[in-house]
Coordinates of C-alpha atoms in Angstrom, one line a residue:
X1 CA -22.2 23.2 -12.0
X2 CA -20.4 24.8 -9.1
X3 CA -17.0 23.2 -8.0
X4 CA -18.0 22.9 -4.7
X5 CA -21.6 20.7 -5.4
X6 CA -19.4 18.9 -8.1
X7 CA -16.9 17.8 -5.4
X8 CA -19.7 16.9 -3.4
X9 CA -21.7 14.9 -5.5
X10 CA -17.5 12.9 -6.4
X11 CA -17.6 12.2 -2.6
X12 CA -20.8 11.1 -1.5
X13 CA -20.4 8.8 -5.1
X14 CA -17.1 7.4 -3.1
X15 CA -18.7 6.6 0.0
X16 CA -21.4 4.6 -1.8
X17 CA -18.8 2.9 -3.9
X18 CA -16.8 1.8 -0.7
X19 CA -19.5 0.2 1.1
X20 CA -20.6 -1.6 -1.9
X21 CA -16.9 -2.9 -3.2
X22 CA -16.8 -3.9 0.7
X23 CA -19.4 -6.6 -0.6
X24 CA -18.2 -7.8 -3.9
X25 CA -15.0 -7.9 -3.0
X26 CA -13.5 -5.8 -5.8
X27 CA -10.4 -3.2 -5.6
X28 CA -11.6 0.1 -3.9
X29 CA -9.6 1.9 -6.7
X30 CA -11.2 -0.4 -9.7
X31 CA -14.4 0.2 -8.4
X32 CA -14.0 3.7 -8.3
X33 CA -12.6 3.6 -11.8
X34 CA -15.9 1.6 -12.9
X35 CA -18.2 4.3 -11.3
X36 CA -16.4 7.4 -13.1
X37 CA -16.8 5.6 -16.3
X38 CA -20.8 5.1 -15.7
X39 CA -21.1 8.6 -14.3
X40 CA -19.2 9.9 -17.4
X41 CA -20.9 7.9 -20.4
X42 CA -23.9 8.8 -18.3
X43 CA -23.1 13.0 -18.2
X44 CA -25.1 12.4 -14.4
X45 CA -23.1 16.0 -13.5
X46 CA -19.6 17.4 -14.6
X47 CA -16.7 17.2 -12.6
X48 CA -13.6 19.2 -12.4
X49 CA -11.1 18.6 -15.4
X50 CA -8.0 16.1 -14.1
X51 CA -5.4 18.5 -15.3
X52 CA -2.1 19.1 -14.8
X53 CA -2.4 21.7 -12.5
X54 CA -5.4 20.5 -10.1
X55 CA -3.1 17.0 -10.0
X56 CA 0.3 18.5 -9.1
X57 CA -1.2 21.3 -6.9
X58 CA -4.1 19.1 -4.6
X59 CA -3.4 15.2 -5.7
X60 CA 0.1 14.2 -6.4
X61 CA 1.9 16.3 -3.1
X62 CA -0.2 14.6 -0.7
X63 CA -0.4 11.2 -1.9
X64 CA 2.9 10.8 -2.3
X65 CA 4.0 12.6 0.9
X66 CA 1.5 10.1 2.9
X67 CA 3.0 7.0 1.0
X68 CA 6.6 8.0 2.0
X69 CA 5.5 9.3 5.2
X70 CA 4.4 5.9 6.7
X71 CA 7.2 3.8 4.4
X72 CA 9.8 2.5 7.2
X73 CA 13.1 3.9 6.3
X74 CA 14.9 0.6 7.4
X75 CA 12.4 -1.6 5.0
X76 CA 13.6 1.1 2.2
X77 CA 17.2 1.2 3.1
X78 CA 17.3 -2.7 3.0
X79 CA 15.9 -3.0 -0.4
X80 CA 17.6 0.5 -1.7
X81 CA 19.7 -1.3 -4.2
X82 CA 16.3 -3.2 -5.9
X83 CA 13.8 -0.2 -5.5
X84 CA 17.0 2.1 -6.9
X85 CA 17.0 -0.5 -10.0
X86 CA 13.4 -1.0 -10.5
X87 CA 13.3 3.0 -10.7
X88 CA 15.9 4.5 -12.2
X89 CA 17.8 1.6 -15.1
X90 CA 14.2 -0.1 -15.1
X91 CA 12.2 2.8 -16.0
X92 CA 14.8 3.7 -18.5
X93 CA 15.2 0.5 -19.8
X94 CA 11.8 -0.2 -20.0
X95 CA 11.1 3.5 -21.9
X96 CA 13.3 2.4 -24.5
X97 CA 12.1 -1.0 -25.3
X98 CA 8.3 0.3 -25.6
X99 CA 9.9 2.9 -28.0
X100 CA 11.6 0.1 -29.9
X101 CA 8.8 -1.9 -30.4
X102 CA 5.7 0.3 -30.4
X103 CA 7.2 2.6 -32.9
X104 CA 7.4 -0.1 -36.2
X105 CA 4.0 -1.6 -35.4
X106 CA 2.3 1.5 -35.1
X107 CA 4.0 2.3 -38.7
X108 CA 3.7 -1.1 -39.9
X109 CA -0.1 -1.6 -39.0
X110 CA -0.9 2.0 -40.9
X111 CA -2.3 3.3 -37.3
X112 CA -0.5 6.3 -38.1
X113 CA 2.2 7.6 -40.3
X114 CA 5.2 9.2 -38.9
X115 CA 4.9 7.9 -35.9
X116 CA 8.7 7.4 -35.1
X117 CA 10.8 6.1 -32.3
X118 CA 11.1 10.1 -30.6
X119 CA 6.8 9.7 -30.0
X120 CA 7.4 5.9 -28.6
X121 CA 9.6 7.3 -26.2
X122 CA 7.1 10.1 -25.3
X123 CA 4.8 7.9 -24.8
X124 CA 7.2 5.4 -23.0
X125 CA 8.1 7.8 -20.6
X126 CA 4.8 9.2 -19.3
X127 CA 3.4 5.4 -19.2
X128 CA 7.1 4.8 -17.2
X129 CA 5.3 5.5 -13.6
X130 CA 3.1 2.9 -11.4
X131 CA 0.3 3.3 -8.9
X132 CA 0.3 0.7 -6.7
X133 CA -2.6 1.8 -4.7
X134 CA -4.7 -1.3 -6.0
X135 CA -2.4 -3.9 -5.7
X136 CA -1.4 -3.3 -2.0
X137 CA -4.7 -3.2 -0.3
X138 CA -4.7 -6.5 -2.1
X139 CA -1.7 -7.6 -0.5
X140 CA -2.7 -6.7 3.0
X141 CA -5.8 -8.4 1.9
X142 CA -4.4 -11.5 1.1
X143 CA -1.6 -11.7 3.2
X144 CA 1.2 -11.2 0.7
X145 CA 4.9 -11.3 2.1
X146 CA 5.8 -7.4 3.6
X147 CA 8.8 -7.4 1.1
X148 CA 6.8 -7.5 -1.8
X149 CA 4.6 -4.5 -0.3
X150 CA 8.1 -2.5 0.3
X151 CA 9.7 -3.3 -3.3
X152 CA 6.1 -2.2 -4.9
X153 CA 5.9 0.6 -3.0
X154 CA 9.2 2.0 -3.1
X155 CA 9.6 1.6 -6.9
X156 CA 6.6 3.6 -7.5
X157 CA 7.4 6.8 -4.9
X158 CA 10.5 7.1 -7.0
X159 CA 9.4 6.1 -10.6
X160 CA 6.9 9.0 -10.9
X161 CA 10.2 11.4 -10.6
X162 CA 12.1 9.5 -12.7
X163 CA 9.0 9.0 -15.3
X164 CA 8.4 12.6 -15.2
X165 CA 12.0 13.9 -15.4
X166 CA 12.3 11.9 -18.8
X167 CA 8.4 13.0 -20.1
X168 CA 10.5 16.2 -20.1
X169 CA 13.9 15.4 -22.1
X170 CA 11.8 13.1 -24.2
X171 CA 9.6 16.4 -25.2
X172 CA 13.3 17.8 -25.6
X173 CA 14.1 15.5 -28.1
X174 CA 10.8 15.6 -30.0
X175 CA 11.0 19.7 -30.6
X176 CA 14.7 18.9 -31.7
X177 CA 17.1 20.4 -29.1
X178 CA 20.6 19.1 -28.8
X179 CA 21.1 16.4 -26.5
X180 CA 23.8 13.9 -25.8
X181 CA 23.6 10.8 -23.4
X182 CA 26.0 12.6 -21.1
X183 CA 23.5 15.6 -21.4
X184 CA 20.8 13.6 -20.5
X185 CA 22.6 11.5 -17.4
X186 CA 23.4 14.6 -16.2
X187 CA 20.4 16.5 -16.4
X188 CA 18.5 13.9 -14.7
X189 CA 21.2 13.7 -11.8
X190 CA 20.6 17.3 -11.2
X191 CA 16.5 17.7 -11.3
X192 CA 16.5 14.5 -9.1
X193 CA 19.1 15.5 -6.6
X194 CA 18.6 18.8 -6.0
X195 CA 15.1 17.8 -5.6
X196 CA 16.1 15.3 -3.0
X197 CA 18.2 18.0 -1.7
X198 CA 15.2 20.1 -1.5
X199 CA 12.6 17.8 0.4
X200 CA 15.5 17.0 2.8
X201 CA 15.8 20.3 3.8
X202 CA 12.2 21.1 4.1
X203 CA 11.7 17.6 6.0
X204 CA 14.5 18.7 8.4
X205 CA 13.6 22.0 9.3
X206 CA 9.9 20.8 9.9
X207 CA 11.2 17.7 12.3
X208 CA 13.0 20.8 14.4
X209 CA 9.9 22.6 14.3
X210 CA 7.6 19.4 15.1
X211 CA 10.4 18.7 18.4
X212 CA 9.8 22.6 19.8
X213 CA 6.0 22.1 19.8
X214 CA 3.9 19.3 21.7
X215 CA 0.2 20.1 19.7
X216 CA -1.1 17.9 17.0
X217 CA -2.9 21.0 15.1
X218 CA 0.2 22.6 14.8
X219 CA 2.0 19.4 14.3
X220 CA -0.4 18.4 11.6
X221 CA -0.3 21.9 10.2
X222 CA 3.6 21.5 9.8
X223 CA 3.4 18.0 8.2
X224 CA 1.0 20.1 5.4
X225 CA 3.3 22.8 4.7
X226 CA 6.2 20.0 4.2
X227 CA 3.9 17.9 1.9
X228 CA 3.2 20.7 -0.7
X229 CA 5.9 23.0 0.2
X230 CA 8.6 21.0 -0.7
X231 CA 6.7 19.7 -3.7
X232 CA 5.7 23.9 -4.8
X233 CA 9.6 24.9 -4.1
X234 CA 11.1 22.1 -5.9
X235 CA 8.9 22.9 -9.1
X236 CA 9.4 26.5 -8.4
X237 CA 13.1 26.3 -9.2
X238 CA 12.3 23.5 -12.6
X239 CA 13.6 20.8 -10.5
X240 CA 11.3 17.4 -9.3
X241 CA 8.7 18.1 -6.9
X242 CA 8.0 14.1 -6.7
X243 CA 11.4 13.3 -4.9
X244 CA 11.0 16.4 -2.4
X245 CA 7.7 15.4 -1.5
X246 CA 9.3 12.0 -1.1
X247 CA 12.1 12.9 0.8
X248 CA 10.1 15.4 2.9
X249 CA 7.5 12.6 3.7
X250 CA 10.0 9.8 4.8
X251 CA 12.4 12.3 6.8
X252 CA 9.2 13.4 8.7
X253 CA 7.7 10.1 9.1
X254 CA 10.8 8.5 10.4
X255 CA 12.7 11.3 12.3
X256 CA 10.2 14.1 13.2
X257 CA 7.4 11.3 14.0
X258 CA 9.7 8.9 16.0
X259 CA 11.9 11.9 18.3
X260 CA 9.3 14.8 17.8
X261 CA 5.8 13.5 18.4
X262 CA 4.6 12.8 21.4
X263 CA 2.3 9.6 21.2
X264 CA -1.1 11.3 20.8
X265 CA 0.1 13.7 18.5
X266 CA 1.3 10.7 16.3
X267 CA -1.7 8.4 16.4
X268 CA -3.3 12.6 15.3
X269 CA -1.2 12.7 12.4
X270 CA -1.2 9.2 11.2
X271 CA -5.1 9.3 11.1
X272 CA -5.0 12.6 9.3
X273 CA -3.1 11.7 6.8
X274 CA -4.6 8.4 6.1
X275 CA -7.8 10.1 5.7
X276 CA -6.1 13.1 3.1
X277 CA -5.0 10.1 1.4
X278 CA -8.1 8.2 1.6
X279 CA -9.8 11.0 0.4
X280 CA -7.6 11.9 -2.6
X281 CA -7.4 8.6 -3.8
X282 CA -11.3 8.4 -4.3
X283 CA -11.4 11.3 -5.7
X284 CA -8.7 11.0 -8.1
X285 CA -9.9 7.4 -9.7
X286 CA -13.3 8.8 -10.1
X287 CA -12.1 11.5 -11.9
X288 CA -9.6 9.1 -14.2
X289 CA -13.0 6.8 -14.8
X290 CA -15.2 10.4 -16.3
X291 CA -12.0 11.8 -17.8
X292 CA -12.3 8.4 -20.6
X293 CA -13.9 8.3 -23.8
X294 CA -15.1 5.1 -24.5
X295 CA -16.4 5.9 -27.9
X296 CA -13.0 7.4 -28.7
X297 CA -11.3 4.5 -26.8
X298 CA -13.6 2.3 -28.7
X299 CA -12.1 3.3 -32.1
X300 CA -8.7 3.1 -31.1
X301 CA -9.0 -0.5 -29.4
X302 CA -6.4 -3.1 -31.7
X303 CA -3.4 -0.5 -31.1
X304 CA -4.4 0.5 -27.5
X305 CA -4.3 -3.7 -26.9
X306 CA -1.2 -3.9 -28.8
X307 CA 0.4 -0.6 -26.4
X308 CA -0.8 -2.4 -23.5
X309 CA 0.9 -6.0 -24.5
X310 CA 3.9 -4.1 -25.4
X311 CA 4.4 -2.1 -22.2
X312 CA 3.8 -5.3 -20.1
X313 CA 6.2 -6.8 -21.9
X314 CA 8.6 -4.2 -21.4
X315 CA 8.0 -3.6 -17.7
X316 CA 8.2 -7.8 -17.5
X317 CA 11.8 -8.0 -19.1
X318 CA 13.3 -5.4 -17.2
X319 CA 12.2 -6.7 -13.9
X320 CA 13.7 -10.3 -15.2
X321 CA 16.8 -8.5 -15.6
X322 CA 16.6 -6.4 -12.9
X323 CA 16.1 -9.6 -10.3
X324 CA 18.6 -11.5 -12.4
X325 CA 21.1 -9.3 -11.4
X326 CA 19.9 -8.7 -7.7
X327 CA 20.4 -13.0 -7.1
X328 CA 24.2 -11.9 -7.0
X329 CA 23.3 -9.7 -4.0
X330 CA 21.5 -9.8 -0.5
X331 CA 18.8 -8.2 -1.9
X332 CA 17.8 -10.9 -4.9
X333 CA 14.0 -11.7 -4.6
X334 CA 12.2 -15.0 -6.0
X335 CA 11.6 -14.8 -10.0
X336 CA 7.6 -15.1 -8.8
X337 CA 7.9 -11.5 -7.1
X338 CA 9.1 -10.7 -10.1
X339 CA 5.8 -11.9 -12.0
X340 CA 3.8 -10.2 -9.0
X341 CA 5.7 -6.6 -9.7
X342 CA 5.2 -7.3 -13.4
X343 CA 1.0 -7.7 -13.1
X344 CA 1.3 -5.5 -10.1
X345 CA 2.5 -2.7 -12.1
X346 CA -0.7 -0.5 -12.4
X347 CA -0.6 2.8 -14.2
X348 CA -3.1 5.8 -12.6
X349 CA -3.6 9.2 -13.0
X350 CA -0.4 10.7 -13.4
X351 CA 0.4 9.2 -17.1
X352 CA -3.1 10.6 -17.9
X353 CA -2.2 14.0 -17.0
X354 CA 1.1 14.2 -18.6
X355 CA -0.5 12.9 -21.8
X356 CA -3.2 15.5 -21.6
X357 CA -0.6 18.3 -21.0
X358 CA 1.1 17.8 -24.1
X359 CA 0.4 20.8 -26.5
X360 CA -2.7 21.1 -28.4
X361 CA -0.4 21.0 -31.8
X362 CA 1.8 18.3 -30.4
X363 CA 1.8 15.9 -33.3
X364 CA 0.2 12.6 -32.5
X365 CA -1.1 14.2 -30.0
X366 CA -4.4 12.7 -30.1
X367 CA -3.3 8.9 -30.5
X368 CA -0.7 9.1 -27.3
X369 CA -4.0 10.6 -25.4
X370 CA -6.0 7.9 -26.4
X371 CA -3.2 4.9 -26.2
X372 CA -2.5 6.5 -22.7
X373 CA -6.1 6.3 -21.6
X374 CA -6.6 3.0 -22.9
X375 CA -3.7 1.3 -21.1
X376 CA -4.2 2.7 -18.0
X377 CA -7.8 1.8 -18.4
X378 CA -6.8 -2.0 -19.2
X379 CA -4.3 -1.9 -16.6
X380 CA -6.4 -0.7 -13.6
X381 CA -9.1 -3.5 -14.8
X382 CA -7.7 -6.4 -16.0
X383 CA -4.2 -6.4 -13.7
X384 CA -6.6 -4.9 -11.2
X385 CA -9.4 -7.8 -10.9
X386 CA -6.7 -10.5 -11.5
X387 CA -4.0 -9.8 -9.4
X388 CA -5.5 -11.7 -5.8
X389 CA -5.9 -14.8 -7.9
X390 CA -2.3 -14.3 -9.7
X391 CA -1.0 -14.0 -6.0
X392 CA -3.0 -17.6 -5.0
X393 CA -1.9 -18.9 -8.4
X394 CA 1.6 -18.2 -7.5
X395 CA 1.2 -19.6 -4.3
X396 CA 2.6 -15.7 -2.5
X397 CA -0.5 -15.3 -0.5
X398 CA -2.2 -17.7 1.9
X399 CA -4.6 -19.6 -0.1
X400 CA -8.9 -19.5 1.1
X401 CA -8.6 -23.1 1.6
X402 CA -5.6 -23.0 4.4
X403 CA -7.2 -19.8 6.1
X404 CA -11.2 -21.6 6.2
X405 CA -9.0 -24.8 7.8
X406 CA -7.0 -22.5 10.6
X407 CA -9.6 -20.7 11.4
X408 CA -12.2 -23.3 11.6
X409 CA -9.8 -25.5 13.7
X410 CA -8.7 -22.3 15.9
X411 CA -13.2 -22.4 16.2
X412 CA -13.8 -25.5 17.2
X413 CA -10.4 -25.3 20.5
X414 CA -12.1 -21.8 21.2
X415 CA -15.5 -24.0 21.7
X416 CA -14.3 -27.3 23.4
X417 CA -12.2 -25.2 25.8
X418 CA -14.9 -23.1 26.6
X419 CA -17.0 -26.5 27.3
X420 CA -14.5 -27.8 29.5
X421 CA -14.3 -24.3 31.6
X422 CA -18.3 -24.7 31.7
X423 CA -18.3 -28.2 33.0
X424 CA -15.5 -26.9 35.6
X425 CA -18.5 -24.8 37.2
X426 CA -21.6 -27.1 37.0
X427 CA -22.6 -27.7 41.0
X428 CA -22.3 -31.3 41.8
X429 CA -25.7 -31.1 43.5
X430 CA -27.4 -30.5 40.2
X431 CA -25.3 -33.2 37.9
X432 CA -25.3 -36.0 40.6
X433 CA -23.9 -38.8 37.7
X434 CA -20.0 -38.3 37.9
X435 CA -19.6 -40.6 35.7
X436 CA -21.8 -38.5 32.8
X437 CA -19.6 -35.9 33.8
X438 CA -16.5 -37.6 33.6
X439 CA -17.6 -39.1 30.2
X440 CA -18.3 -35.8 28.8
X441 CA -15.2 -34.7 30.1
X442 CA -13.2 -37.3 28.2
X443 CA -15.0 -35.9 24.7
X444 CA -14.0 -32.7 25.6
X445 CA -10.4 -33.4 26.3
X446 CA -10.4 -35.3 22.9
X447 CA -11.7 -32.6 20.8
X448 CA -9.4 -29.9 22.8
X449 CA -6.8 -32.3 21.8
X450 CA -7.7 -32.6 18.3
X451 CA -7.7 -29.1 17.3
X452 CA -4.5 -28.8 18.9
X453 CA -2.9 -31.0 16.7
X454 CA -4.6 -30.1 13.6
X455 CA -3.0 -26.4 14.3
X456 CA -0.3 -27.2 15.3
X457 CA 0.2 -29.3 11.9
X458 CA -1.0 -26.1 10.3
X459 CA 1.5 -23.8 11.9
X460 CA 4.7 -26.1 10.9
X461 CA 3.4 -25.9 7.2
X462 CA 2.7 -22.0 7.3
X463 CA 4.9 -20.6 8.7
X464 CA 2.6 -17.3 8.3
X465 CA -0.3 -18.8 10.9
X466 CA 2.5 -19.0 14.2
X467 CA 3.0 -15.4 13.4
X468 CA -0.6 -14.3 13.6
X469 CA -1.1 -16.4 17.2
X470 CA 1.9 -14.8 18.3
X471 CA 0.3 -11.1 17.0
X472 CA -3.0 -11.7 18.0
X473 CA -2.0 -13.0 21.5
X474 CA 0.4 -9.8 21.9
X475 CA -3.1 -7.2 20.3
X476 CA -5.0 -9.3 23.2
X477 CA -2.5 -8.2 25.9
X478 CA -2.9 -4.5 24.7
X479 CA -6.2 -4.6 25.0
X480 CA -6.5 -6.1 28.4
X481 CA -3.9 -3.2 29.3
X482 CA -6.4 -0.6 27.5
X483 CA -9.8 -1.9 29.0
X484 CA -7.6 -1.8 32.6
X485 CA -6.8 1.6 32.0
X486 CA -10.3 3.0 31.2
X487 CA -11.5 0.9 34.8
X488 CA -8.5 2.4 36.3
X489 CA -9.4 6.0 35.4
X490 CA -13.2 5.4 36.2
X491 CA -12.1 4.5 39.2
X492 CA -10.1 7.9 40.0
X493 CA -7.4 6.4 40.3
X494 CA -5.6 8.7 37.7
X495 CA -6.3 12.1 36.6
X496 CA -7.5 12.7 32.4
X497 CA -4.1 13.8 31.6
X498 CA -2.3 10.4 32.8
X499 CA -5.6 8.5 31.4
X500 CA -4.3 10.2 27.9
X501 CA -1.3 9.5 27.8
X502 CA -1.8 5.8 29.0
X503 CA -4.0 5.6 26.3
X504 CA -2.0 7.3 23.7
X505 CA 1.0 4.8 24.5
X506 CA -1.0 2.1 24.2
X507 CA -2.5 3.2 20.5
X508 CA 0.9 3.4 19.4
X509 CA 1.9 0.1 20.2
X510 CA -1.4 -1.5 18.5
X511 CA -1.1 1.0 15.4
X512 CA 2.7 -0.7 15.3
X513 CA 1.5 -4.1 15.8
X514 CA -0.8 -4.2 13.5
X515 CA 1.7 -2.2 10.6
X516 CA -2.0 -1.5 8.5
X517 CA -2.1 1.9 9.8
X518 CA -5.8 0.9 10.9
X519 CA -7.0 3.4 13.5
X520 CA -7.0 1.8 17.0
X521 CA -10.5 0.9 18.9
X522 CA -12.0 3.9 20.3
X523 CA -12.7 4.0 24.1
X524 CA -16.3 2.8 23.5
X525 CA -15.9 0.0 21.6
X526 CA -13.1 -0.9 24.5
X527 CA -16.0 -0.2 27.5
X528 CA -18.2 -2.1 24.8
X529 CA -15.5 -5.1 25.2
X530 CA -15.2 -5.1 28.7
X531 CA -19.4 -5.3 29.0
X532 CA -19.5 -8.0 26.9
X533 CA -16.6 -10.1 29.0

């Protein structure tokens, strides 16, 4: 089949899969996962090979430049000292214990001989790196603290470099070169910081290019090159293309975006790149879902369940001791979050890769591919499909029961009120009983009352609901400015270029408010308001 129909056939497969998870409420990624593995056991067409090469030259540079891209530096800088942690001495930490443990029960259980604690650490290493993807659409969801999101997030843009820095030294170890634990911290220092060095430099020239032009193709354009540039040139020179792209991403999103853009182009760029990553992301978990076996996976199953217990448990202590030592600091974070970033720790397509790239006469080569498969497989599902009711368990995210209440109490003010404003305009020569009236009136003013108090009880015991009224009243003001602005300009009050500019500010200011990077209503659906009002 030609790669073109192939990729075809993988995105019209996405679209159906998003409107249908839209309905069952299930992970966008998990049910993309689910569909690759039907298409696959099915053979319905073949898709391109997840390799190496198609994932570091199309997938990895622009997910992770769009990730760091619309990551708030401040929210980063603030947590620097637990995303740096969780990381760089987690991901180590937790390398080393899976090699610890995995090693003797893979011997001991007779799942394979020879397996010692150098092919743990292989395997530790490329299993090292998350993919939150999953778990933070389920936090915006559910309405899971901001500072969760951040720690998540962060960890992950930097624990791919870190996870793929050690895949290599651990491969170093394997084929028996000299190392020392000096040689090591030092080697890692230098492919991560140079690489930094790298994306900083290609995120800075960019930003001057981005603030001598004012058009969002070029703009866009630049933003591209900086994605997979930096990523090509760190690589190029065997140093980490993850923490350039990185780098690049959050030095353009928070400098070039914020002093070079003007407000159109941004609200341009944003929506590009949430549709590149939109778009890679669906493409990618498909792909992860036919790349499986389950026959193979099937054969394989105690130790792949024993792997997957194991690097939970490993990823579970570290982050105890990793917010254990964070309480002594402004940073320290609730031993719950800790439980969330244990179960929210989701493996994706990158430890796939790396496990398929090892050489064909790697030894073990065959039961790290198909351990490697099988966690991420369990991971994605299980962690996946449990992780909203972990967060209500936990009691993180606003619970069904408090949201039905607010809303249906915000419901019945919205109706009462509107009552009241109705019986202001009846014509006293058609309702001659004032006393009717004034009766109706009084069961009004009771119910408007009610519903006051019942939210206002509701907003002293979550804290979370006074924030939404204040957001919602402050997206209602923007929209009354918008819906002027589109009147004003209909009116001629204004020429296109003003009415574009106007309206650009404006997007910006809801695109902020809402902090979902959801695209702002279009000029139709804001005509379409005004109609209906």
């Amino acid at each position: 089949m030609d790669t073109e129909l192939a990729f075809l056939l993988l995105f019209v497969v996405a679209t159906v899969v998003a409107i249908v998870v839209r309905h069952l409420r299930v992970p966008y990624t998990v049910g993309l996962v689910l569909a690759g593995l039907l298409l696959g056991s099915l053979h319905v067409f073949a898709a391109p090979h997840l390799g190496k090469e198609l994932l570091f030259a199309v997938f990895l540079p622009g997910l992770l430049f769009e990730a760091a891209f619309h990551l708030d530096f401040s929210d980063f800088w603030q947590n620097r000292m637990a995303i740096a942690s969780l990381a760089v001495p987690g991901v180590i930490a937790a390398t080393a214990l899976i090699a610890i443990i995995l090693s003797p029960v893979v011997n001991g259980f007779g799942f394979a001989q020879g397996f010692d604690w150098r092919y743990a650490l292989v395997f530790g290493a490329l299993i090292a790196a998350t993919d939150p993807i999953a778990v933070t659409a389920i936090f915006r969801r559910v309405g899971a603290p901001k500072r969760l999101s951040v720690l998540l997030e962060g960890e992950s843009l930097l624990n791919d470099g870190t996870g793929i820095v050690f895949f290599a030294l651990s491969l170093t170890i394997v084929a028996g070169g000299a190392v020392s634990v000096g040689g090591l911290a030092w080697q890692f220092v230098e492919i991560v910081g140079i690489g930094g060095l790298i994306g900083i430099a290609v995120g800075y020239v960019t930003s001057q290019l981005i603030r001598q032009v004012d058009d969002p193709m070029i703009e866009i354009t630049l933003t591209t090159v900086a994605a997979y540039g930096a990523f090509t040139a760190a690589e190029h020179f065997h140093y980490s293309g993850v923490i350039a792209t990185v780098a690049a991403g959050m030095l353009c999103g928070n400098y070039a975006a914020r002093t070079g853009m003007s407000a159109s182009t941004r609200v341009a760029v944003e929506s590009f790149w949430e549709y590149v990553a939109f778009a890679l992301n669906s493409i990618v978990f498909l792909l992860i879902g036919m790349e499986v076996n389950l026959h193979s996976l099937w054969a394989s199953w105690p130790i792949i369940v024993i792997a997957y217990l194991v690097v939970t448990l490993g990823r579970g202590v570290t982050i105890l001791v990793v917010s254990l030592v964070m309480r002594a600091t402004k940073e320290r974070f609730p031993l719950s979050w800790g439980v969330v970033l244990t179960w929210g720790g989701l493996r994706g397509a990158l430890p796939m890769v790396l496990a398929l790239s090892l050489p064909r006469d790697f030894v073990h080569r065959d039961l790290i591919v198909n351990i490697t498969f099988g966690v991420v497989l369990m991971s994605l599902l299980v962690q996946g499909l449990s992780m909203a009711p972990v967060l209500r368990w936990l009691g993180i995210s606003r619970g069904k029961e408090d949201r039905h209440a607010y809303e249906s109490a915000r419901g019945r003010l919205e109706a009462a009120r509107a009552g009241l404003a109705e019986l202001d305009h009846m014509s006293p020569l058609r309702f001659r009983d004032s006393t009717a009236i004034a009766h109706l009136r009084k069961d009004y003013e009771n119910r408007v009352q009610n519903s006051e108090e019942e939210l206002l009880h509701l907003r002293l015991e979550y804290q979370h609901f006074e924030e939404e009224e204040a957001m919602l009243a402050r997206r209602q003001v923007l929209l009354a400015e918008k819906r002027r602005i589109i009147e004003a300009f209909h009116q001629g009050l204004f020429d296109r270029e003003v009415y574009e500019q106007l309206m650009a500010d404006t997007d910006v200011r809801l695109m902020e408010l809402d902090g979902s990077g959801g695209e702002p209503p279009t000029e139709s659906e804001e005509a379409g308001e005004t109609d209906k009002s």
